[in-house]
XYZ file of N, CA and C in Angstrom:
300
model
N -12.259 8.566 13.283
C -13.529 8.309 12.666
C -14.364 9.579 12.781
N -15.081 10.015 11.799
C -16.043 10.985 11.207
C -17.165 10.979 11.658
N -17.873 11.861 11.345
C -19.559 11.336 11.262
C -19.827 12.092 9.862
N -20.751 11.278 9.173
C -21.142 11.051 7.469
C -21.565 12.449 7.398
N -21.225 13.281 6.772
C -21.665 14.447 5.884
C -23.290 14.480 5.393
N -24.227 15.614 5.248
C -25.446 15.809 5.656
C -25.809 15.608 3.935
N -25.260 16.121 3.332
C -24.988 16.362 1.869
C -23.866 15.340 1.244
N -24.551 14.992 -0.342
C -23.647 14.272 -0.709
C -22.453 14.655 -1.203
N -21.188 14.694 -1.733
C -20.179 14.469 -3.068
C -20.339 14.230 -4.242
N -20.166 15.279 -4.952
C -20.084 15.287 -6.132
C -18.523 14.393 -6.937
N -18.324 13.377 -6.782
C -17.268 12.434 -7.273
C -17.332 11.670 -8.350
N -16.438 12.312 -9.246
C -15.859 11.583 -10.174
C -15.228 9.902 -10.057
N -15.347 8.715 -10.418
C -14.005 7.502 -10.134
C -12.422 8.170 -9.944
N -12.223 8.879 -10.904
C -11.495 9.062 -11.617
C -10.538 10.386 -10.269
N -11.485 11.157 -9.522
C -10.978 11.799 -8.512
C -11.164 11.309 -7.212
N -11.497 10.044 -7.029
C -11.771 9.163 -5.652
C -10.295 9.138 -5.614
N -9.028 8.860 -6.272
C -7.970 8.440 -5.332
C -7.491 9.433 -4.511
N -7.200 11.013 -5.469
C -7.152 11.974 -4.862
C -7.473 12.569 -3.798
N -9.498 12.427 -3.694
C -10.044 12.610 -2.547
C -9.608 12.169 -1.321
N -9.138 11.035 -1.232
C -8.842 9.462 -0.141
C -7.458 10.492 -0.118
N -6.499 9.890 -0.969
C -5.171 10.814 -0.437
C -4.985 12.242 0.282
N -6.306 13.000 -0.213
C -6.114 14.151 1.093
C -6.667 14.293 1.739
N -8.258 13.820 2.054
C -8.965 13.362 3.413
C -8.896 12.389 4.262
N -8.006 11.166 3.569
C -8.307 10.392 4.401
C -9.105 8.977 4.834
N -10.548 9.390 4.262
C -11.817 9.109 4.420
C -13.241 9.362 3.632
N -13.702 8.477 3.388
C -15.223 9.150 3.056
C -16.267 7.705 3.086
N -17.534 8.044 3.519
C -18.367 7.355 3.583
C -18.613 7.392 2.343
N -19.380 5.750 2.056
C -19.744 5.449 0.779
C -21.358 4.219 0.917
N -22.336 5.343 0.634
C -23.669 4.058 0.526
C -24.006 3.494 -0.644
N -24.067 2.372 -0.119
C -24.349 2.070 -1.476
C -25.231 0.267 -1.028
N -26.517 0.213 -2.242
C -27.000 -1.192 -1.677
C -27.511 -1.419 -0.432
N -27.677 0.134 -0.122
C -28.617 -0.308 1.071
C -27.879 0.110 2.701
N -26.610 -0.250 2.213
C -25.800 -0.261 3.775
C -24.444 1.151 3.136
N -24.003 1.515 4.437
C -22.823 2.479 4.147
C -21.867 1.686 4.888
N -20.404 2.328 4.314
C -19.287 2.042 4.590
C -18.326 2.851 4.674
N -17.109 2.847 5.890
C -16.500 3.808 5.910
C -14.893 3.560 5.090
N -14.418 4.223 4.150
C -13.405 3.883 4.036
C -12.415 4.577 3.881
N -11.281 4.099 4.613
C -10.216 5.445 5.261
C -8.919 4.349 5.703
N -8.217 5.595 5.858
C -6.681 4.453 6.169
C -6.315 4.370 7.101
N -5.499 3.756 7.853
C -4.627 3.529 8.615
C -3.031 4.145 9.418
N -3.271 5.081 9.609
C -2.116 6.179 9.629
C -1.352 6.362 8.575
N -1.997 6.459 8.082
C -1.688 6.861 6.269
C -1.004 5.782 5.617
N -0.985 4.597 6.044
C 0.067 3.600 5.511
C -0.965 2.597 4.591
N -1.830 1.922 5.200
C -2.481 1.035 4.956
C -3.879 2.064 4.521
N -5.191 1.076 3.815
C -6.222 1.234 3.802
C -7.403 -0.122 3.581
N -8.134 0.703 4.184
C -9.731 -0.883 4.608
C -10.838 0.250 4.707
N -11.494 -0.878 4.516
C -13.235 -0.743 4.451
C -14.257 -0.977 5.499
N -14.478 -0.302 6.192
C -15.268 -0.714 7.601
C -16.920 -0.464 7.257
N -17.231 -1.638 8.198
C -18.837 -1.576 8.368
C -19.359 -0.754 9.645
N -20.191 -0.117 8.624
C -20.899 1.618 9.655
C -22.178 0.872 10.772
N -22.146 -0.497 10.755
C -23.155 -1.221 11.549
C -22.696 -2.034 12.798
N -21.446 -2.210 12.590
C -20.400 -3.086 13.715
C -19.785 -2.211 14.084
N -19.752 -2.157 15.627
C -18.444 -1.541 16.031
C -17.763 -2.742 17.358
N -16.383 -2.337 17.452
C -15.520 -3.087 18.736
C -15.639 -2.478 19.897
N -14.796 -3.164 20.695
C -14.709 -2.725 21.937
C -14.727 -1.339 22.052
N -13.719 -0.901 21.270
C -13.566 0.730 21.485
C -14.782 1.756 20.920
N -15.258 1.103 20.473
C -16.850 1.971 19.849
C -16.453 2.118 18.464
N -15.505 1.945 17.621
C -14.812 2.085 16.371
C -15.442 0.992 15.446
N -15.446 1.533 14.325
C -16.179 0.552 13.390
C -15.543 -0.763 12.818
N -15.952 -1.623 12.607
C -15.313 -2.850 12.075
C -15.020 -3.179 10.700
N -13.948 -4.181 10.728
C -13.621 -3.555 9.064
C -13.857 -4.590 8.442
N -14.319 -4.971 7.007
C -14.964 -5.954 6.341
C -14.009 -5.933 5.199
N -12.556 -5.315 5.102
C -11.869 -5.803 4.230
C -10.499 -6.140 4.620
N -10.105 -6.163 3.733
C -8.265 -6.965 4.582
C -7.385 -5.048 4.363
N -6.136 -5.467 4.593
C -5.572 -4.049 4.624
C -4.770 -4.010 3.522
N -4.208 -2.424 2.970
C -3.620 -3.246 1.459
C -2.854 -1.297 1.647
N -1.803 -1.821 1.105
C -0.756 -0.570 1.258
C -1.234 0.716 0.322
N -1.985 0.631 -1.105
C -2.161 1.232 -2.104
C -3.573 1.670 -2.016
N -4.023 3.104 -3.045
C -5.291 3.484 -3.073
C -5.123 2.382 -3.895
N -4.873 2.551 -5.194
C -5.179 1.394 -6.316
C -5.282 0.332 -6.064
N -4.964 -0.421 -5.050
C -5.123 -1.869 -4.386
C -6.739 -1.820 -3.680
N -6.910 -1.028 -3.348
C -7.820 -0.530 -2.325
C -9.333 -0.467 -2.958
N -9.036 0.199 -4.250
C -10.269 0.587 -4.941
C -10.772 -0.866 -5.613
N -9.806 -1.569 -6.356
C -9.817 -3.277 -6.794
C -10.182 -3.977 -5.564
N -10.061 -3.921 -3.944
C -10.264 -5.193 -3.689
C -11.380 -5.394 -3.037
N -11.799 -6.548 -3.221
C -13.288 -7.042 -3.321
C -13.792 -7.019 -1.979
N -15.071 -6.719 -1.623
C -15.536 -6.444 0.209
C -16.778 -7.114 0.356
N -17.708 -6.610 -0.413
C -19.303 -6.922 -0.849
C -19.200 -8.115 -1.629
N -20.101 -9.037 -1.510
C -20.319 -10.249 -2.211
C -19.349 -10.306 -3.625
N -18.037 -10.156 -3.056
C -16.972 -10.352 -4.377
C -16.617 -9.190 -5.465
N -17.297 -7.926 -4.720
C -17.500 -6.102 -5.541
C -16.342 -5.128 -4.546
N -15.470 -4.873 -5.543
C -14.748 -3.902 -5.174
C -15.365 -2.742 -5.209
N -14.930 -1.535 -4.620
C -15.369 0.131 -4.778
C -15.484 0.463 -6.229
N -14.313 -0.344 -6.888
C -14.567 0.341 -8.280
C -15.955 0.015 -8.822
N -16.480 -1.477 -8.663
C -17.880 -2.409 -9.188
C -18.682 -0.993 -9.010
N -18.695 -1.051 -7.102
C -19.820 -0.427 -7.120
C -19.923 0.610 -6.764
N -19.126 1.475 -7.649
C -18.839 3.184 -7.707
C -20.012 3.336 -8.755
N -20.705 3.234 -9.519
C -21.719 4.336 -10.070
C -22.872 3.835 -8.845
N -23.220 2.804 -8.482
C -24.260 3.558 -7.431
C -24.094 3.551 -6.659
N -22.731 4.063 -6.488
C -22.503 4.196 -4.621
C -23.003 5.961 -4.938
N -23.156 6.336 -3.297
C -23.331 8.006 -3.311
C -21.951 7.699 -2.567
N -21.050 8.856 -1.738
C -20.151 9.361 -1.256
C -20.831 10.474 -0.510
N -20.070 10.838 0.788
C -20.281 11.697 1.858
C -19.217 11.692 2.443
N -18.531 13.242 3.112
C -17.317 13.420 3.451
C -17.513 12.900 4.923
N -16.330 12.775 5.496
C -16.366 12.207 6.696
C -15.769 13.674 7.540
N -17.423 14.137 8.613
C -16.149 15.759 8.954
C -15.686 14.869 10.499
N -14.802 15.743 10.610
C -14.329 15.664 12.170
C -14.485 16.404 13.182
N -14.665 16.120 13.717
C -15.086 17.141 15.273
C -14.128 18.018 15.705
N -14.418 19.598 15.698
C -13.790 20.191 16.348
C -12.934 20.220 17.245
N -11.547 20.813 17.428
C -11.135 20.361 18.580
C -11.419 21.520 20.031
């Protein structure tokens, strides 16, 4: 897990799968609340809420897990709105990582 980029992304729909396939990750606000969404050791991908975290201090995830970007971008998180719904007013912010 990241911490949200200071500056936004300039993102296309159309280059979100790309982005995800080589970062990983990117925060996405939108409606008020942000969300982190990133995969699973590269296998899986979900949608976590930037307001919950677990035991481990890690954020909680508010979608189910789904093997595909394209599955990923379709499935529904927000009151029945996939990423794709609410990609024009989402903003995007890269997720950096901490130095090692």
């Amino acid at each position: 897990m990241g911490t949200k980029a200071a500056e936004a992304l300039e993102l296309s729909y159309e280059e979100l799968p790309t982005y995800l396939h080589t970062y990983h990750s990117v925060y996405m606000e939108v409606e008020g609340s942000t969300y982190y969404l990133t995969d699973v050791n590269d296998r899986y991908w979900r949608v976590q809420d930037t307001t919950k975290f677990n035991e481990k201090g890690h954020y909680v995830d508010c979608s189910e897990l789904v093997p595909t970007i394209s599955e990923f971008l379709e499935l529904p998180f927000k009151d029945g709105k996939a990423i794709k719904d609410l990609f024009e007013e989402a903003t995007f912010y890269a997720s950096e990582k901490p130095e090692a």
